[in-house]
């Protein structure tokens, strides 16, 4: 008998409708040596009959079995399938999902070429409830490239994050030899089975191919196990599985794996259940706390330091069963960025709450000083707003609530006002109803408000498109507007009468608003068809809803809404750019400038712009900006929002593009436009096609990237190192390279020249603006950003105790902290005056010129600052991870750094204490070599040379 290469075990229960699609995805695999084992878990519908029909239609490739009684889970049918499988390899497929067409071929090839017991590929979640069936890849950073490991200890993240059994191909002999089976009678069986398989496998291979499509339907009438988190039995099962996995890891001595798994439990598994707590009763909460705290007691204490502060805060408050402070924290979990507590301040630190500060652990976990709640503008804070009462009668709704007043920042004498805003989530007109509230007053830690809304008179929905309406309170504090969502919390709203309304379309569609709690716990209204619609016959309603006239009306409305939405879509704007704007004539003298994707007015584009203004060059300057409001941009320039129609038209008609990072990749440059790419720094870390992530992308993505790079007419370089690295990594032609140095560095070259000639260092007006004592040494800390696996930017944390720095060196030094533009920092109040956050200053060049010394890590500012011939310190606490495991580097910084390279806080403080000897004198020769190697073209006057070449006809 022919032995199949792969047997796919398809399990099903009451899923007659979707089972054929799952089986078809196996039969249509490009690998022909694949058979199907269907295991029906004693369905009550026609599922087994459908399975038998499929087996009869494909007798050589499909076999169907039925268990004698329902097992209540996935474990028993999968175990039965393993026993019935005859293939060399085994895969698992749920009846509501499908395999990617090449899944078996790709996984078999990987298994046979490596001899692996287990091959895992990329799973894709398909969100069936979304309008366009949105897809998300399941932990794609694990699958950025093909790799084989000999032990799960080499890649702990695989065990911690990818706990699925269905995106994997197992050698069947391996499963049988190891006696691997799914646990029966308990949910979350994948977690344990996958952990056992990972630990037992002598070799594991990961491939970057899509293999499994996981269909997710949040709104299904029959909820999946993962969508029934509100059931306490669900949490009981999860805890039991986690304990079994922990016991497995402990039996093998895998302490590091256990530690990594603890981190994931705090920031993922526990959080999933915590989000539901505000909507559940006291009995559930008490039982939940008992189960969770029994497990939390064995969590490695170090894990709390590795998760987001709010995750640690929630776990800690749960362990104390402090519901008063925990429930607002879970609201903040569900609504990221929302501040839901009044906070507490002690000894210069800001804490989530005033309780539990009598222990070192409590103070450490509850400390939220770094979030900047005490220093950030109120308008930048999303203040929590909780409903305290709700009633409705005769179409009038009376409601009240309270808004968080963090640390009493809204003073008692502030002028207050508030408006309730009720707006449709999907609307053709975009109009919203605004009703002033009757009362808003200061109440210490809260701002309390009361309102009365005659919804029947105020809101007139269309009735078809605008089915959901959200409620917001716009609070005005001394003229500043603070927009807040109204959180329901524990206030009962389902007992109130529905609000009768008169839709503009017809009352046969809907005749009332029903209050509802959104998935994030906020108040909204949903149109419902009851009352008059219920009295009419079903035929009348059917005719009104589905008749020809109604169909034409709804089609017209849908088209209008679709058109409105698509006018702002990326694809529509691309078509507009290429088909319309690119047909318009080039406007001589139009120059579009952009710095760091529109986030700043800075860098070399700024230097060129200001040189053109200095020389009175006749040109039309347009600057792009990103975000809601542009700040710091020149008043004499035209500002256009990035990706707006004005932006696209300006780019299409511009004679010159000048930027330092990259205009949108898919915008083609016209032949009559000259693109001057100034770039934003010499490369230490690998770039472009030298970067592993770029290499792992598909051919189509790489071609799009290369096409974008080919738009450069001129690419500024500051040394031969740029030619060997950046130019090669971007595959630039030799004639594109412009060896003139960086215009942004003209100021630094001039500053060093003045200092050399006069023997004096001029600090200029910036020092006075920042309030810096002229007797103090100014140090600038300017690190680069850190990317997590998959490219997401990690939150920034200072790698040293800033308060200890201020205590030890604050009398003689001023430390300026300037984060990368992708990051932000919040300093504790206790260091004010001694440590200054200058991250909001767009242009780093004046800061470099001001600083007596630079502290950095891998940032390209090291190459710029080197032009000043001043001391540098390299604080590289994660050097091995950054240089080896991240993107890789072009050279070993430890070998060529023009200053001491330190990795610990102790070493760092020691260098600062002996700054002149350890960082300055000892490295004088190294700085000269560093400049000669990386900055030979930076000799000043770069902006003048560019203006002369492109804008004055070469006159200078």
mmCIF file with all atom_site columns, C-alpha atoms in Angstrom, residues 600 602-604 606-607 742-749 751 766 780 818 841-851 861 864-865 867-868 870:
data_model
loop_
_atom_site.group_PDB
_atom_site.id
_atom_site.type_symbol
_atom_site.label_atom_id
_atom_site.label_alt_id
_atom_site.label_comp_id
_atom_site.label_asym_id
_atom_site.label_entity_id
_atom_site.label_seq_id
_atom_site.pdbx_PDB_ins_code
_atom_site.Cartn_x
_atom_site.Cartn_y
_atom_site.Cartn_z
_atom_site.occupancy
_atom_site.B_iso_or_equiv
_atom_site.pdbx_formal_charge
_atom_site.auth_seq_id
_atom_site.auth_comp_id
_atom_site.auth_asym_id
_atom_site.auth_atom_id
_atom_site.pdbx_PDB_model_num
ATOM 1  C CA . UNK A 1 600 ? 10.212 67.513 12.136 1.00 0.00 ? 600 UNK A CA 1
ATOM 2  C CA . UNK A 1 602 ? 15.189 69.658 11.008 1.00 0.00 ? 602 UNK A CA 1
ATOM 3  C CA . UNK A 1 603 ? 18.297 68.058 9.595  1.00 0.00 ? 603 UNK A CA 1
ATOM 4  C CA . UNK A 1 604 ? 19.854 68.677 6.177  1.00 0.00 ? 604 UNK A CA 1
ATOM 5  C CA . UNK A 1 606 ? 16.265 72.439 6.957  1.00 0.00 ? 606 UNK A CA 1
ATOM 6  C CA . UNK A 1 607 ? 19.867 73.539 6.376  1.00 0.00 ? 607 UNK A CA 1
ATOM 7  C CA . UNK A 1 742 ? 25.826 66.750 5.238  1.00 0.00 ? 742 UNK A CA 1
ATOM 8  C CA . UNK A 1 743 ? 24.430 70.320 5.183  1.00 0.00 ? 743 UNK A CA 1
ATOM 9  C CA . UNK A 1 744 ? 23.191 69.847 8.759  1.00 0.00 ? 744 UNK A CA 1
ATOM 10 C CA . UNK A 1 745 ? 26.826 69.504 9.857  1.00 0.00 ? 745 UNK A CA 1
ATOM 11 C CA . UNK A 1 746 ? 27.976 72.833 8.418  1.00 0.00 ? 746 UNK A CA 1
ATOM 12 C CA . UNK A 1 747 ? 27.104 74.405 11.765 1.00 0.00 ? 747 UNK A CA 1
ATOM 13 C CA . UNK A 1 748 ? 29.225 71.874 13.681 1.00 0.00 ? 748 UNK A CA 1
ATOM 14 C CA . UNK A 1 749 ? 32.208 72.316 11.390 1.00 0.00 ? 749 UNK A CA 1
ATOM 15 C CA . UNK A 1 751 ? 31.665 75.783 15.583 1.00 0.00 ? 751 UNK A CA 1
ATOM 16 C CA . UNK A 1 766 ? 20.278 77.941 23.684 1.00 0.00 ? 766 UNK A CA 1
ATOM 17 C CA . UNK A 1 780 ? 23.932 65.206 26.044 1.00 0.00 ? 780 UNK A CA 1
ATOM 18 C CA . UNK A 1 818 ? 17.245 63.644 23.811 1.00 0.00 ? 818 UNK A CA 1
ATOM 19 C CA . UNK A 1 841 ? 13.439 69.920 19.996 1.00 0.00 ? 841 UNK A CA 1
ATOM 20 C CA . UNK A 1 842 ? 13.321 68.929 16.364 1.00 0.00 ? 842 UNK A CA 1
ATOM 21 C CA . UNK A 1 843 ? 16.863 69.770 15.412 1.00 0.00 ? 843 UNK A CA 1
ATOM 22 C CA . UNK A 1 844 ? 19.632 67.938 17.257 1.00 0.00 ? 844 UNK A CA 1
ATOM 23 C CA . UNK A 1 845 ? 22.455 70.001 15.733 1.00 0.00 ? 845 UNK A CA 1
ATOM 24 C CA . UNK A 1 846 ? 22.219 72.988 18.154 1.00 0.00 ? 846 UNK A CA 1
ATOM 25 C CA . UNK A 1 847 ? 22.163 70.511 21.041 1.00 0.00 ? 847 UNK A CA 1
ATOM 26 C CA . UNK A 1 848 ? 25.317 68.840 19.763 1.00 0.00 ? 848 UNK A CA 1
ATOM 27 C CA . UNK A 1 849 ? 27.008 72.221 19.436 1.00 0.00 ? 849 UNK A CA 1
ATOM 28 C CA . UNK A 1 850 ? 26.023 73.086 23.008 1.00 0.00 ? 850 UNK A CA 1
ATOM 29 C CA . UNK A 1 851 ? 27.164 69.834 24.659 1.00 0.00 ? 851 UNK A CA 1
ATOM 30 C CA . UNK A 1 861 ? 24.915 61.266 16.056 1.00 0.00 ? 861 UNK A CA 1
ATOM 31 C CA . UNK A 1 864 ? 28.217 64.153 13.605 1.00 0.00 ? 864 UNK A CA 1
ATOM 32 C CA . UNK A 1 865 ? 29.477 64.927 17.097 1.00 0.00 ? 865 UNK A CA 1
ATOM 33 C CA . UNK A 1 867 ? 33.316 66.786 13.980 1.00 0.00 ? 867 UNK A CA 1
ATOM 34 C CA . UNK A 1 868 ? 33.504 68.855 17.194 1.00 0.00 ? 868 UNK A CA 1
ATOM 35 C CA . UNK A 1 870 ? 34.791 66.558 21.933 1.00 0.00 ? 870 UNK A CA 1
#
